Amino acid sequence: MKVRLHIEKPGLLTSVQDGGRPGYQRYGVPAGGAMDRPAMQSANWLVGNPLSAPVLEMTLAGPTLKISGACLLALTGADMSAKLDGQPLPRYRTHRVEEGGILSFGKLKQGCRACLAIGGQWQVGKWLGSCSAILWNKRPPATGGRLQKGDVIEVVANPNAPLRRLDPPAFFQNHPSTLRVLPGPEFRHFSGLFVARFFSRAFIVSPQSNRMGYRLEEAIPDYRHCEIISSGTVPGTIQVAHSGQPILLMADAQTTGGYPRLANVISADMDMAAQLKPGDQIRFRVVEMEEALLALKQKRRSLNFLDHVC
């Protein structure tokens, strides 16, 4: 049974995202994929899909969708005051939708990015094994960019999966957010005064932020930049521009860069970073590798049950 999602209003930034393109960074292709991986995985689990199946990723302001056909859907991540046919639609649970339903979004209450999963096989093109939209360059063949009014997405629906629910993650209650980091390759190139200033203050996420990276306000004064040759970067890398402004790289970040790499946000905290929006405050705390590995194990353990019941 085919279900069609008709984009009546596109929202601020709505795109198809999945598990991304890991393994192609050596060719200069960003890993991409959903910014908040646990939100994507949870949404897919709720509707009975593979955990890395495509979802709609919505940023700051959600779209208005007309759903042609019966299906199961689930919303995770940011709270965007979703409504189905005018009635509130709770997050982190499975909902059965009948023919002609209208899904709309209102005021952003928490977070920055939400994921919408539809149970079934999405009929969208792939590039390098992924359906994730390309927002950082011209559209490659078979994939799209940000969704526009009038776009239609088809899903071969599976409306018979069990109804499920999950608890929303607790980090939505923490303000300002504190992200744990490991020292970066050029950590020792920075002065002790610069490092002390960096870790003792809160930064504000700049409006000049996107899926490639977040610019953090304000620049740290009296920074004496060091020149390095272009070197590898990954999502979570914190670079420092010549002005002294830190830049936190995210899912669509370039694979190399010429700014010194002060630190790297640990993998376990990248979902929290994905939910930061312009104006949010953020702090950093340096940790040892042992804590980073333990946090990642705990994160994976908390999501392990998803693999066993899909």
XYZ file of C-alpha atoms in Angstrom, residues 34-226:
193
model
C 20.519 12.640 10.615
C 21.988 15.162 13.061
C 20.395 13.443 16.082
C 21.062 9.732 15.474
C 19.226 8.399 18.556
C 16.147 10.430 17.543
C 16.260 8.894 14.054
C 16.727 5.392 15.462
C 13.943 5.806 18.013
C 11.495 7.129 15.419
C 12.210 4.196 13.119
C 11.884 1.674 15.950
C 8.499 3.090 16.877
C 7.127 2.349 13.384
C 8.936 -0.961 12.842
C 11.552 0.266 10.346
C 15.283 -0.537 10.246
C 16.983 1.873 12.629
C 18.869 3.748 9.881
C 15.897 4.012 7.506
C 15.013 7.452 6.087
C 13.159 10.018 8.173
C 12.126 13.600 7.637
C 14.446 15.852 9.622
C 12.802 19.166 10.533
C 14.700 22.168 11.856
C 13.254 24.913 14.112
C 9.900 25.150 12.276
C 8.154 22.081 10.908
C 6.252 21.628 7.639
C 2.598 21.038 6.879
C 2.024 17.622 5.303
C -1.024 15.992 3.771
C -0.881 12.226 4.170
C -2.604 10.246 1.413
C -3.099 6.708 2.657
C -3.173 4.883 5.995
C 0.142 4.501 7.811
C 1.994 4.456 11.101
C 4.058 7.486 12.049
C 6.190 8.630 14.955
C 7.834 11.891 15.978
C 11.003 12.167 18.042
C 13.554 14.835 18.906
C 12.500 18.451 19.324
C 9.011 19.350 20.531
C 7.462 21.391 17.704
C 3.860 21.308 18.962
C 2.789 18.779 16.339
C -0.881 18.357 15.507
C -2.696 15.749 13.453
C -5.971 17.067 12.054
C -5.838 19.845 14.630
C -5.298 17.559 17.639
C -2.021 17.445 19.627
C 0.265 14.605 18.546
C 2.559 13.372 21.355
C 6.175 12.534 20.592
C 7.905 9.207 21.180
C 4.923 6.986 20.490
C 3.408 5.271 17.463
C 0.337 6.819 15.856
C -2.015 5.249 13.337
C -3.015 7.732 10.625
C -5.935 7.348 8.257
C -6.341 8.588 4.687
C -6.147 12.364 4.239
C -4.606 13.295 7.584
C -3.021 16.738 7.906
C 0.147 16.903 10.004
C 1.171 20.407 11.068
C 3.610 22.001 13.495
C 3.445 25.071 15.698
C 5.621 26.685 18.341
C 9.029 25.190 19.055
C 9.039 24.237 22.753
C 12.244 22.225 23.161
C 15.286 21.367 21.107
C 15.995 22.235 17.488
C 15.487 19.196 15.242
C 12.685 16.650 15.055
C 12.476 13.371 13.141
C 9.339 12.019 11.461
C 9.271 8.320 10.590
C 6.654 6.578 8.440
C 6.402 2.804 8.710
C 7.428 1.143 5.437
C 9.893 1.449 2.565
C 10.608 4.997 1.400
C 10.707 5.419 -2.381
C 13.546 7.940 -2.525
C 16.776 7.910 -4.495
C 20.184 6.987 -3.107
C 23.726 8.230 -3.635
C 26.668 6.277 -2.241
C 24.205 4.028 -0.447
C 22.318 6.789 1.369
C 19.067 8.702 0.891
C 20.340 11.669 2.921
C 19.743 14.996 1.225
C 22.751 16.928 -0.007
C 22.577 20.472 1.337
C 26.254 21.387 1.060
C 26.657 21.191 -2.733
C 24.746 20.806 -5.977
C 22.306 17.926 -5.903
C 23.915 14.673 -7.009
C 21.836 12.368 -9.238
C 18.949 10.580 -7.500
C 19.011 12.614 -4.279
C 17.338 15.860 -3.319
C 18.027 18.845 -1.143
C 15.687 20.697 1.159
C 12.030 19.920 0.528
C 9.896 22.500 -1.248
C 6.176 23.182 -1.478
C 4.604 20.705 -3.884
C 7.153 17.928 -3.345
C 5.732 14.437 -2.831
C 7.390 11.527 -1.032
C 6.097 7.984 -1.532
C 6.310 5.229 1.062
C 5.251 1.603 0.605
C 3.561 1.529 3.965
C 3.439 -1.182 6.591
C 0.464 -0.103 8.736
C 0.392 -3.316 10.785
C 3.427 -2.911 13.048
C 2.742 -2.871 16.814
C 2.052 0.402 18.603
C 4.953 1.405 20.842
C 6.150 4.238 23.071
C 9.400 5.530 24.574
C 10.431 8.109 27.167
C 11.864 11.357 25.714
C 15.579 11.862 26.485
C 16.389 13.758 29.663
C 18.892 16.188 28.140
C 16.086 18.483 26.992
C 15.886 19.696 30.595
C 19.539 20.795 30.877
C 20.332 24.508 30.304
C 22.929 25.617 29.494
C 24.100 22.428 27.828
C 27.519 21.109 28.798
C 29.259 19.028 26.150
C 32.167 16.801 27.073
C 35.252 17.000 24.878
C 38.586 15.308 24.327
C 41.685 17.409 23.595
C 42.205 17.922 19.866
C 45.404 17.342 17.853
C 46.509 20.983 18.262
C 45.395 21.336 21.892
C 48.940 22.020 23.108
C 49.422 24.735 20.485
C 47.022 26.983 22.410
C 48.203 29.104 25.321
C 47.205 28.181 28.849
C 45.297 31.463 29.108
C 43.281 30.728 25.958
C 42.418 27.215 27.148
C 41.379 28.533 30.574
C 39.127 31.145 28.983
C 37.591 28.580 26.640
C 36.590 26.151 29.388
C 35.502 28.755 31.934
C 32.833 30.496 29.870
C 29.523 29.821 28.178
C 29.207 30.389 24.445
C 26.099 31.289 22.464
C 25.202 29.416 19.285
C 25.306 31.978 16.476
C 22.503 32.451 13.919
C 25.255 31.680 11.382
C 24.979 27.982 12.170
C 23.724 25.059 10.088
C 24.193 21.338 9.467
C 27.843 21.949 8.554
C 28.733 23.605 11.835
C 27.917 26.014 14.648
C 29.720 29.313 15.055
C 30.009 30.116 18.753
C 29.821 33.666 20.094
C 31.841 35.507 21.113
C 35.432 35.203 19.954
C 38.005 34.719 22.705
C 40.195 37.855 22.841
C 43.971 38.031 22.409
C 44.114 34.823 20.387
C 47.367 34.249 18.532
C 46.472 31.825 15.810
C 48.808 29.084 14.689
